[in-house]
XYZ file of C-alpha atoms in Angstrom:
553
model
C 133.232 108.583 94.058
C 135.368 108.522 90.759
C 134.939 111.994 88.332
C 132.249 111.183 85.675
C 133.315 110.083 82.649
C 131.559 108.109 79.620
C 130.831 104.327 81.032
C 129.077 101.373 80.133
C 128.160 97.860 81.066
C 126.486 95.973 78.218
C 123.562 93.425 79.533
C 121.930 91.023 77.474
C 118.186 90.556 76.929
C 115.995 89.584 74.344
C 112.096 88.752 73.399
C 112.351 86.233 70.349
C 109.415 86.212 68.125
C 106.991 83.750 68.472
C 108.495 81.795 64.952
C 111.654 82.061 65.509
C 113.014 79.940 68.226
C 115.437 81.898 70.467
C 116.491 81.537 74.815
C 118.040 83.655 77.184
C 119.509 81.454 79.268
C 118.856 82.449 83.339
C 116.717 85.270 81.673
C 115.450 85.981 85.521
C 118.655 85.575 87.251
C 117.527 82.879 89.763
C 120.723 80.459 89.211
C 123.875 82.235 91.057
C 127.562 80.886 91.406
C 128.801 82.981 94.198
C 128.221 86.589 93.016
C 128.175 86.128 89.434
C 124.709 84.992 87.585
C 125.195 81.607 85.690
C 125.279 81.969 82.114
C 126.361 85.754 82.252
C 130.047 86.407 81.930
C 131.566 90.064 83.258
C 134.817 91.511 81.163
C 135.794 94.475 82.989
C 136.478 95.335 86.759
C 134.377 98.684 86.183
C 131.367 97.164 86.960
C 130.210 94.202 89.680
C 127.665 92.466 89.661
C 125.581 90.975 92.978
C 121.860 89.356 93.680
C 119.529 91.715 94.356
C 116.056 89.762 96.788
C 114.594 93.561 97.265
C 114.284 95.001 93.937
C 113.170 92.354 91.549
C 110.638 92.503 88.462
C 109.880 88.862 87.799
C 110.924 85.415 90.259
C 113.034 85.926 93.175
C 116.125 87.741 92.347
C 117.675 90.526 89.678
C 121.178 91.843 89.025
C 122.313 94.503 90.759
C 124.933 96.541 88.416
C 126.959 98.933 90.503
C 128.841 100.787 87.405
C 132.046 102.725 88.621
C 134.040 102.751 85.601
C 135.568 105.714 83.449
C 135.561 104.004 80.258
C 133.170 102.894 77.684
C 135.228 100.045 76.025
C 134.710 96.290 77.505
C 132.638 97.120 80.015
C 130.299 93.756 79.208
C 128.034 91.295 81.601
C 126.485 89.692 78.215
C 125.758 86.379 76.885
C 125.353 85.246 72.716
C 122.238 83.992 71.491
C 121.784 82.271 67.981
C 119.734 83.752 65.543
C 118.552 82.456 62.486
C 118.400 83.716 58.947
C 115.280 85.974 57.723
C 113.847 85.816 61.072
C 112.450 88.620 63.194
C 112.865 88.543 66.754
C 111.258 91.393 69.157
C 113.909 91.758 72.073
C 113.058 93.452 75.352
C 114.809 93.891 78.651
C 113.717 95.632 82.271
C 115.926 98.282 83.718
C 115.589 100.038 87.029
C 117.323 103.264 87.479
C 118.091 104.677 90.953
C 119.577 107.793 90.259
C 119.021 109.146 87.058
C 122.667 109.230 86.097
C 122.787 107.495 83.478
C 120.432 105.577 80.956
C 120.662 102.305 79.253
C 121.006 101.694 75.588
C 119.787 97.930 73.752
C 122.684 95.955 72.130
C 121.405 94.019 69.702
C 124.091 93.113 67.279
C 124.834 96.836 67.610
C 123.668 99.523 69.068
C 119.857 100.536 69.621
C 117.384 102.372 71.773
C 117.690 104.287 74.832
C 115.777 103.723 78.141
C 114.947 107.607 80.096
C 117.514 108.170 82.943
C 115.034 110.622 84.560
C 112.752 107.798 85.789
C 113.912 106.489 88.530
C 112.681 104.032 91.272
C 110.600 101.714 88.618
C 110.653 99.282 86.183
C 110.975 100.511 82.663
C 111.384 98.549 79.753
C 113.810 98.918 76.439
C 112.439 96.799 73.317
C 113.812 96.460 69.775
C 112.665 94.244 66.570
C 115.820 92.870 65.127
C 115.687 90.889 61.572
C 118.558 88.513 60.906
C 120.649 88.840 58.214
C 122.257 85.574 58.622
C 122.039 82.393 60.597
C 124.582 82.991 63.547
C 124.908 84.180 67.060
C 125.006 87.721 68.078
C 125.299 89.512 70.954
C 122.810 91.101 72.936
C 122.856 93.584 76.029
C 122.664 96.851 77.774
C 125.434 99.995 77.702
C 125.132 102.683 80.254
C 126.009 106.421 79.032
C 125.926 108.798 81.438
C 124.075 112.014 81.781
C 124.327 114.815 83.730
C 124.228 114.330 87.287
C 126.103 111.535 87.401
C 128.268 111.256 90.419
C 131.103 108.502 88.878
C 129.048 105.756 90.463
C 125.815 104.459 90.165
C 123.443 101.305 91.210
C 121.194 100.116 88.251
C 118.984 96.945 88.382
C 118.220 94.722 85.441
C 115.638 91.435 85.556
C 113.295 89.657 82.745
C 115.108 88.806 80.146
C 112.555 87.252 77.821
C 112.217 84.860 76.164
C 113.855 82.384 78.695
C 112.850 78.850 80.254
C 113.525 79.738 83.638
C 110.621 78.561 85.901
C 109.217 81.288 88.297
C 106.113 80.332 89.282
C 107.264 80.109 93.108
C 109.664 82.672 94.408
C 110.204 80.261 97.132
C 107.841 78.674 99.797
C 104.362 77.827 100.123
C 102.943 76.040 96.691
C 101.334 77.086 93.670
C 100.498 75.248 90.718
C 99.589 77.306 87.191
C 97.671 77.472 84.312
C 97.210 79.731 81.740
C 97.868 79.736 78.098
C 101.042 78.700 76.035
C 100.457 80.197 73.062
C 102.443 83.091 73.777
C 99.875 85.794 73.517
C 99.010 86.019 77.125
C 99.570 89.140 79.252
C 102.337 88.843 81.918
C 101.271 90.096 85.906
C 102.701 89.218 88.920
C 101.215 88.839 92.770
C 103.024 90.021 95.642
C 101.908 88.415 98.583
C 102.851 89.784 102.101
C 101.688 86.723 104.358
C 100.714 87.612 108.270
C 101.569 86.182 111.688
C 99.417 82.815 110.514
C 100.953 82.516 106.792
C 99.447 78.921 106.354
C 95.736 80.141 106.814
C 96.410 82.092 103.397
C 95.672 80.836 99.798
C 94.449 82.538 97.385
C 93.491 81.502 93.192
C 92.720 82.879 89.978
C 89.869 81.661 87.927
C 88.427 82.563 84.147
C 85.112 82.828 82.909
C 84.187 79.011 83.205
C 85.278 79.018 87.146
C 88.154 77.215 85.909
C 91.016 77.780 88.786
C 94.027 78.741 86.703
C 96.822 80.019 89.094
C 96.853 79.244 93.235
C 98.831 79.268 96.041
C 98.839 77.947 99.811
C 100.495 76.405 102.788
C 102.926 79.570 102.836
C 105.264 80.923 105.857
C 104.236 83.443 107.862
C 105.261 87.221 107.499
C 107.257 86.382 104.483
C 107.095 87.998 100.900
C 106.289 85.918 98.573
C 106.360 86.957 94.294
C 104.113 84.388 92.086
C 104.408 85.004 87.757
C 101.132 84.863 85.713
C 100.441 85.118 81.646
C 96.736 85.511 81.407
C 94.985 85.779 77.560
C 92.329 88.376 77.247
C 89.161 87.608 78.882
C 87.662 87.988 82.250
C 89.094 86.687 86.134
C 88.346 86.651 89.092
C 91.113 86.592 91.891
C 90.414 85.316 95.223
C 92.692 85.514 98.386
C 91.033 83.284 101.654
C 91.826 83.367 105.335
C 90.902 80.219 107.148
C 90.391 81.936 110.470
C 88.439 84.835 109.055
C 90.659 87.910 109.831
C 91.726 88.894 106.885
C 95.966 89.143 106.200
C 96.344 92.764 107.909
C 96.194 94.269 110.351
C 95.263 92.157 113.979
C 98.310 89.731 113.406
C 100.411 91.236 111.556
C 101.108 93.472 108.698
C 99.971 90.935 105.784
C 98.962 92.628 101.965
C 98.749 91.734 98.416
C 98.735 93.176 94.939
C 98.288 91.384 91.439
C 99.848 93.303 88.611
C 98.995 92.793 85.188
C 100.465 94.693 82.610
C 101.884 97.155 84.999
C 98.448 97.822 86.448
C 97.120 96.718 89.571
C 93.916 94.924 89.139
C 93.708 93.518 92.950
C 94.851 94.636 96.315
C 94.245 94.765 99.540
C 95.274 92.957 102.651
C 91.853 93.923 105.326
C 88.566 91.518 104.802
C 87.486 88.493 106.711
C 87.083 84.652 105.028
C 87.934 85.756 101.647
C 87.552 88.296 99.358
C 87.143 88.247 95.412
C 88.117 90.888 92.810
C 86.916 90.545 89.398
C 88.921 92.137 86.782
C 89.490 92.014 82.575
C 92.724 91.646 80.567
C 92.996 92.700 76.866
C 90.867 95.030 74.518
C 87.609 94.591 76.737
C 89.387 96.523 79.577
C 88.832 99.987 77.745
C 92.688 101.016 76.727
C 93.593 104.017 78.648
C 96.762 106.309 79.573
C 96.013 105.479 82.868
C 95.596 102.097 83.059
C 93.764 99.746 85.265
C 90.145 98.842 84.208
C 88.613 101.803 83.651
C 87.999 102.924 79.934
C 88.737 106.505 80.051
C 87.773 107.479 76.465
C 84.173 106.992 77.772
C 84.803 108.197 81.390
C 86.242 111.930 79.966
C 83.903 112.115 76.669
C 82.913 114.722 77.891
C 85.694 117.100 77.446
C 86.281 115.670 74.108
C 87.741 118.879 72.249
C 87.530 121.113 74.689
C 91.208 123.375 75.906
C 91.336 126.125 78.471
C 88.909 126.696 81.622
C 86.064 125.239 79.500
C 87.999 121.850 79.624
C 88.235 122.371 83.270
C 84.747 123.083 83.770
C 84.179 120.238 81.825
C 86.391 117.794 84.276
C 84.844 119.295 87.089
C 81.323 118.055 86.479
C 83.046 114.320 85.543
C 84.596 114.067 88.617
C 82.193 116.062 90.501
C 79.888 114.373 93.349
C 82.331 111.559 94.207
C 81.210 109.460 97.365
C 82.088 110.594 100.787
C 83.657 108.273 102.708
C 84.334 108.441 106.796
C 87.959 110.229 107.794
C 88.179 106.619 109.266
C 88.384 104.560 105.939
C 91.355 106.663 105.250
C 92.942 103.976 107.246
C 91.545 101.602 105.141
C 92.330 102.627 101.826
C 95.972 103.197 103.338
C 95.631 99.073 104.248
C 95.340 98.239 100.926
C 96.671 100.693 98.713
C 99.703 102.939 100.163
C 102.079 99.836 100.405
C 105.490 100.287 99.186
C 105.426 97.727 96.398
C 107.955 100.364 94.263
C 111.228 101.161 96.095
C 111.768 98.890 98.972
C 108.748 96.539 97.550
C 108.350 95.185 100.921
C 104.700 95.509 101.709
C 105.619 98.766 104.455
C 103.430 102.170 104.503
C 104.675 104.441 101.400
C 106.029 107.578 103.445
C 106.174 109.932 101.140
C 108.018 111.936 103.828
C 110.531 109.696 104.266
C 110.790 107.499 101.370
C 114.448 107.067 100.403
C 114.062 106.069 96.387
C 117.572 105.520 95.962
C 119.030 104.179 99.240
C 117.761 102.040 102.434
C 114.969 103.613 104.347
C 115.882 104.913 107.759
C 112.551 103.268 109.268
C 109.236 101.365 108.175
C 105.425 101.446 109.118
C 103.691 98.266 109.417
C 100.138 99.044 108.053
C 97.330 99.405 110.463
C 99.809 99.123 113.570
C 102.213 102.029 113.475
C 99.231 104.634 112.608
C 99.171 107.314 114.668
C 98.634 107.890 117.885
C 101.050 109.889 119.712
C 104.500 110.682 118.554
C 107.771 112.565 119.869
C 110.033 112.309 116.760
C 110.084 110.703 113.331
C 109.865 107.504 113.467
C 107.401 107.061 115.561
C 103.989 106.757 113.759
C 102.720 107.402 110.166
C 99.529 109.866 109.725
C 97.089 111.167 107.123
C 98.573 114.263 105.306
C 96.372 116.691 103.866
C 98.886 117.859 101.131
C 96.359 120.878 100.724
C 96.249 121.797 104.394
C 92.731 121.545 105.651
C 92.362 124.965 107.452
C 92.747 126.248 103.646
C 89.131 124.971 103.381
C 87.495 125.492 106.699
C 88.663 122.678 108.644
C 87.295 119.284 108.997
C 84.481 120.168 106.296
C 83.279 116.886 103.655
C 84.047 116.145 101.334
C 87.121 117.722 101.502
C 88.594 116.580 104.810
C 88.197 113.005 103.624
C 89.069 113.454 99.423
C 91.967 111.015 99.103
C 93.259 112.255 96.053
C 95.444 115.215 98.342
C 95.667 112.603 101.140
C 98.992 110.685 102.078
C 100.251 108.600 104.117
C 103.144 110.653 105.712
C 105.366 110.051 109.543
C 103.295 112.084 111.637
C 106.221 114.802 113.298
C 107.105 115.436 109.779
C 103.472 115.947 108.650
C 103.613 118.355 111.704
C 106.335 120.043 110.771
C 104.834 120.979 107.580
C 102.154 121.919 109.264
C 99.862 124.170 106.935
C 103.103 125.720 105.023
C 102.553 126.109 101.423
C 105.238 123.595 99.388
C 107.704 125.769 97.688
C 111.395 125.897 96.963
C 113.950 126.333 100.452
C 116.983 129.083 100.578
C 117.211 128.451 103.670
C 116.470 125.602 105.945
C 115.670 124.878 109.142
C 114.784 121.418 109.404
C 115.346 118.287 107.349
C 113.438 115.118 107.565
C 115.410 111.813 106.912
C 114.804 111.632 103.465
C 115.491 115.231 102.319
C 112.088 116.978 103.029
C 112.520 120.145 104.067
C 111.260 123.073 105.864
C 112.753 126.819 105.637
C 112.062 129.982 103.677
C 111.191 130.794 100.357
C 114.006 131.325 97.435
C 113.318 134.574 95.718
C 113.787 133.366 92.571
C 110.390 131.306 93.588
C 108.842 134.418 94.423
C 107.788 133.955 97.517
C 110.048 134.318 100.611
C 107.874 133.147 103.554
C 108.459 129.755 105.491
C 107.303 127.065 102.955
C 107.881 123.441 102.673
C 109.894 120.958 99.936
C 109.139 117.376 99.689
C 112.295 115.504 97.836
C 112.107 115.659 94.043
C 110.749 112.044 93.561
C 106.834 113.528 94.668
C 106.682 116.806 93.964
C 104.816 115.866 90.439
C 102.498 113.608 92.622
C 101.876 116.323 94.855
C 101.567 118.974 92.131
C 98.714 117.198 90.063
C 97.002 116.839 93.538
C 96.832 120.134 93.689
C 95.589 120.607 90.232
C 92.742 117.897 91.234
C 91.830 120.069 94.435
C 91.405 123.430 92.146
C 89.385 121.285 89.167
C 87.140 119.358 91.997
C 86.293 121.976 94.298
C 86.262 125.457 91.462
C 82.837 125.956 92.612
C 84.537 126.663 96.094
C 87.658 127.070 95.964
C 87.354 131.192 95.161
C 86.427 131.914 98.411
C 89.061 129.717 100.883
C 91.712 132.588 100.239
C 90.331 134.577 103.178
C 90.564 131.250 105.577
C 94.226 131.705 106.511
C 97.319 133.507 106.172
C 98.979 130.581 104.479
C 95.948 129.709 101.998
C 96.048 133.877 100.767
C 99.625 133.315 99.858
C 98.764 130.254 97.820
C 95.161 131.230 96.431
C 94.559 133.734 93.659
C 90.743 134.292 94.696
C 89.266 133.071 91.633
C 87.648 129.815 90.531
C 89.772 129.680 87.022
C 93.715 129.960 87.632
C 92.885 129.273 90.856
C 96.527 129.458 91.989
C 98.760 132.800 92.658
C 101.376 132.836 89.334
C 104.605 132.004 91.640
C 102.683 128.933 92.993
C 100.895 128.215 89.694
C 104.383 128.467 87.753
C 106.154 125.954 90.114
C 103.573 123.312 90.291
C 103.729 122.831 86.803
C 107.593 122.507 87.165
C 107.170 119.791 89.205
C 104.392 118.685 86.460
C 106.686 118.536 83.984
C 110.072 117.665 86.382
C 108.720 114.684 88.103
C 105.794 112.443 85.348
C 103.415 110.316 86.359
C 104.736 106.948 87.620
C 103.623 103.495 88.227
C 102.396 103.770 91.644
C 100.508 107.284 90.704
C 98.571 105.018 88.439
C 97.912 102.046 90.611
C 97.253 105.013 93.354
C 94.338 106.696 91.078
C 92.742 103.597 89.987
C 91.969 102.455 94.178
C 91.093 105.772 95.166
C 88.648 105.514 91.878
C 87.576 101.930 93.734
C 87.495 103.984 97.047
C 85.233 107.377 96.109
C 84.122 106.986 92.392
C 86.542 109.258 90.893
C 89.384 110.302 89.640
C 92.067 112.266 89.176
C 92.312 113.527 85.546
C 95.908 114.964 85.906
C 97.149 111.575 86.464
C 95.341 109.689 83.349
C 95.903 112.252 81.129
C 99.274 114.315 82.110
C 98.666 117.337 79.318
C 95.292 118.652 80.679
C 97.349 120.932 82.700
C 99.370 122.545 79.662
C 95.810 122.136 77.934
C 93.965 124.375 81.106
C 96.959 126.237 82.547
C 99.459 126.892 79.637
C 103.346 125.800 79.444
């Protein structure tokens, strides 16, 4: 690695306005000439560029950036673009940091907004609404900056460069044909599709309101990963997926899923059913706007705690989420199926680990949904199993609803998940053992304030894991005072009350990792199927400052 210095690459994108008439040209990076893009030209040896299949936003291939430079001056993978006089164009571009190194600033005929280094391992997107002064061409990009952290080198991934004519509608094999609307208003969503052993018994279709069939696909390969674009106007769908044999696409022959995104929320997924199954959904205004996302308006769903701060806004969330439906420790399996498939790091359809989960490198194994659950297991590796992130002999065992609440339950390889065993998380000194990804298990720091054997996930889920536990004290405060006494480990973590809830040391560094790690895309897409799964949800997830607004800074 080179010593970090100031760098850049500057990467075009832009989203003209709907009047003025504007093209990226190979906006989606599908056309290649050996390693460089076509249409893209690169300046200075401090950056290279390559095709990235793995990590992609929109079609069937991004840039991958790898920027190892220790200069800011002509370091350029851009194109021009003509602009015309007294127009307004809104331009927009997807980044994907990996490290949080660095964070990319908009070019647009100079120099514009910033993208947030610190979230890494998803899409995020830079926008900026440029008015021309003249009628001439101008360039347009990225430029990286670093920040602190950065190690001299650093992989960054850039796709969707809007508008552009490039035509994604098959990311290569099986057929689709598409509908929608053209008059640029429509909402963008895409559909990964993760065919099984018997890929040509799949097809699948989207249909409006009047049963009109919009979007399909069939006649694809089998146990391939497909991507298929969508732009769908406000108004209501249904989206079917069929299996001609009547097994579904997971989990007898194979290890087949799928997930339509729209808007950056997932509106359909799933992967276990027989002939077919159909998920009705809504895009625009009629959806209910939310933080969170998904279809669920949450302005109604927490009206209740309209105005409210402190324990009475806790209360408040406890009887909205309150009485959720119990389901069977066995359609934990299910909902893992469906809706704990990596389609954020790897995006390849494989069990999310959170154990092992490497955000910013190759994984050093993958679980095939359904047939790698555990079972019996020797070393990691071997079998993935259902985590209770707040051990379950804190609450008396194998005790509903509890035991089967899949807001604290993860998908997780099952010798790790035994390592942990019923630990408290914390912050190591001093380890002892090291899962693949970085998880580890050792003692206490003091500066935590707590020195006994405790165990720390890697930095990308600790906020997941943290407003988990915030969900377990809000659901279960009519409990949760008296667990304290059930084990050693729960006393150290449990303040014996039904308010805080949490001892300070614990309390204090769970809203760290609040504030360290936010709420990301598959947190989101997470809460809205275990609100399809049980019936509710977690409230630290759609609306991040409850816990300042409960707990304090």
């Amino acid at each position: 690695m080179k010593k970090s210095a100031k760098l850049s690459v500057l990467i075009g994108s832009l989203l003209a306005s709907q009047v003025a008439l504007a093209n990226v040209e190979n906006g989606t990076f599908e056309s290649w000439s050996g390693s460089t893009p076509d249409d893209w030209s690169t300046i200075d040896t401090g950056i290279s560029v390559s095709e990235s299949t793995s990590i992609v936003r929109n079609g069937s291939s991004a840039a991958a950036i790898t920027v190892n430079t220790g200069s800011q001056s002509s370091t350029d993978f851009r194109q021009s673009i003509s602009v015309t006089s007294g127009e307004t164009y809104d331009f927009s571009v997807w980044v994907y940091h990996t490290e949080g190194g660095m964070r990319a600033r908009l070019y647009v005929d100079g120099y514009q907004g910033y993208s947030t280094a610190a979230t890494t391992g998803q899409w995020q997107e830079i926008s900026y609404s440029y008015t021309a002064n003249s009628t001439t061409s101008i360039e347009l990009g990225l430029r990286f900056y670093d920040v602190s952290g950065f190690d001299g080198s650093e992989l960054v991934y850039v796709d969707d460069f809007e508008p552009n004519t490039d035509d994604n509608s098959d990311s290569g094999g099986g057929s689709d044909s598409g509908g929608g609307s053209d008059s640029g208003s429509c909402s963008t969503g895409n559909l990964s599709l993760t065919t099984d052993n018997y890929g040509y018994e799949t097809s699948w279709s989207i249909t409006d309101s009047s049963s009109s069939e919009l979007y399909s696909g069939s006649n694809y390969s089998s146990s391939t990963t497909y991507s298929e674009d969508v732009c769908l106007e406000d108004g209501d769908y249904v989206f079917t997926i069929n299996d001609t044999y009547g097994d579904g696409i997971c989990c007898s022959y194979g290890s087949g899923s799928y997930n339509l995104i729209v808007d950056g929320s997932s509106v359909a997924n799933g992967g276990s059913f027989n002939s077919a199954e159909s998920t009705s959904f809504t895009v625009g205004s009629s959806s209910g706007g939310s933080p969170g996302g998904g279809s669920t308006d949450l302005n109604a769903y927490y009206d209740a705690a309209e105005g409210l701060t402190g324990y009475s806004l806790k209360t408040a969330l406890y009887n909205i989420i309150n009485g959720h439906t119990t389901q069977s420790y066995a359609d934990i399996w299910t909902f893992y199926n469906a809706s704990a498939l990596d389609s954020y790091y790897e995006n390849d359809g494989s069990i999310l680990d959170i154990y092992s989960e490497s955000p910013n490198g190759t994984d050093s194994y993958s679980y095939s949904s359904g047939s790698d659950q555990c079972g019996n297991y020797s070393g990691e590796g071997d079998c993935y199993n259902r985590e209770h992130s707040f051990p379950r002999s804190w609450f008396g065992g194998a005790i509903s609803p509890m035991n089967t609440d899949i807001h604290h339950i993860f998908a997780t390889d099952g010798y790790v998940n035994s390592k942990r065993s019923s630990y408290p998380y914390g912050e190591v000194s001093s380890t002892t053992y090291t899962s693949s990804n970085g998880s580890k298990l050792g003692s206490g720091s003091s500066s935590l304030g707590y020195t006994g054997t405790v165990f720390e996930p890697i930095d990308e889920f600790k906020g997941d894991l943290a407003r988990a536990y915030f969900y377990m004290a809000t659901r279960y405060q009519n409990d949760i005072d008296g667990w304290d006494s059930n084990s050693t480990y729960a006393d150290a973590v449990l303040d014996g009350s039904s308010d805080q809830v949490y001892e300070g040391w614990f309390l204090d560094m769970l809203k760290d990792w609040h504030n360290q790690d936010p709420v990301s895309q598959k947190e989101l897409d997470r809460n809205e199927a275990a609100y399809s799964h049980q019936g509710n949800r977690n409230p630290f997830v759609d609306y991040p400052s409850f816990v300042a607004e409960i707990w304090g800074n």
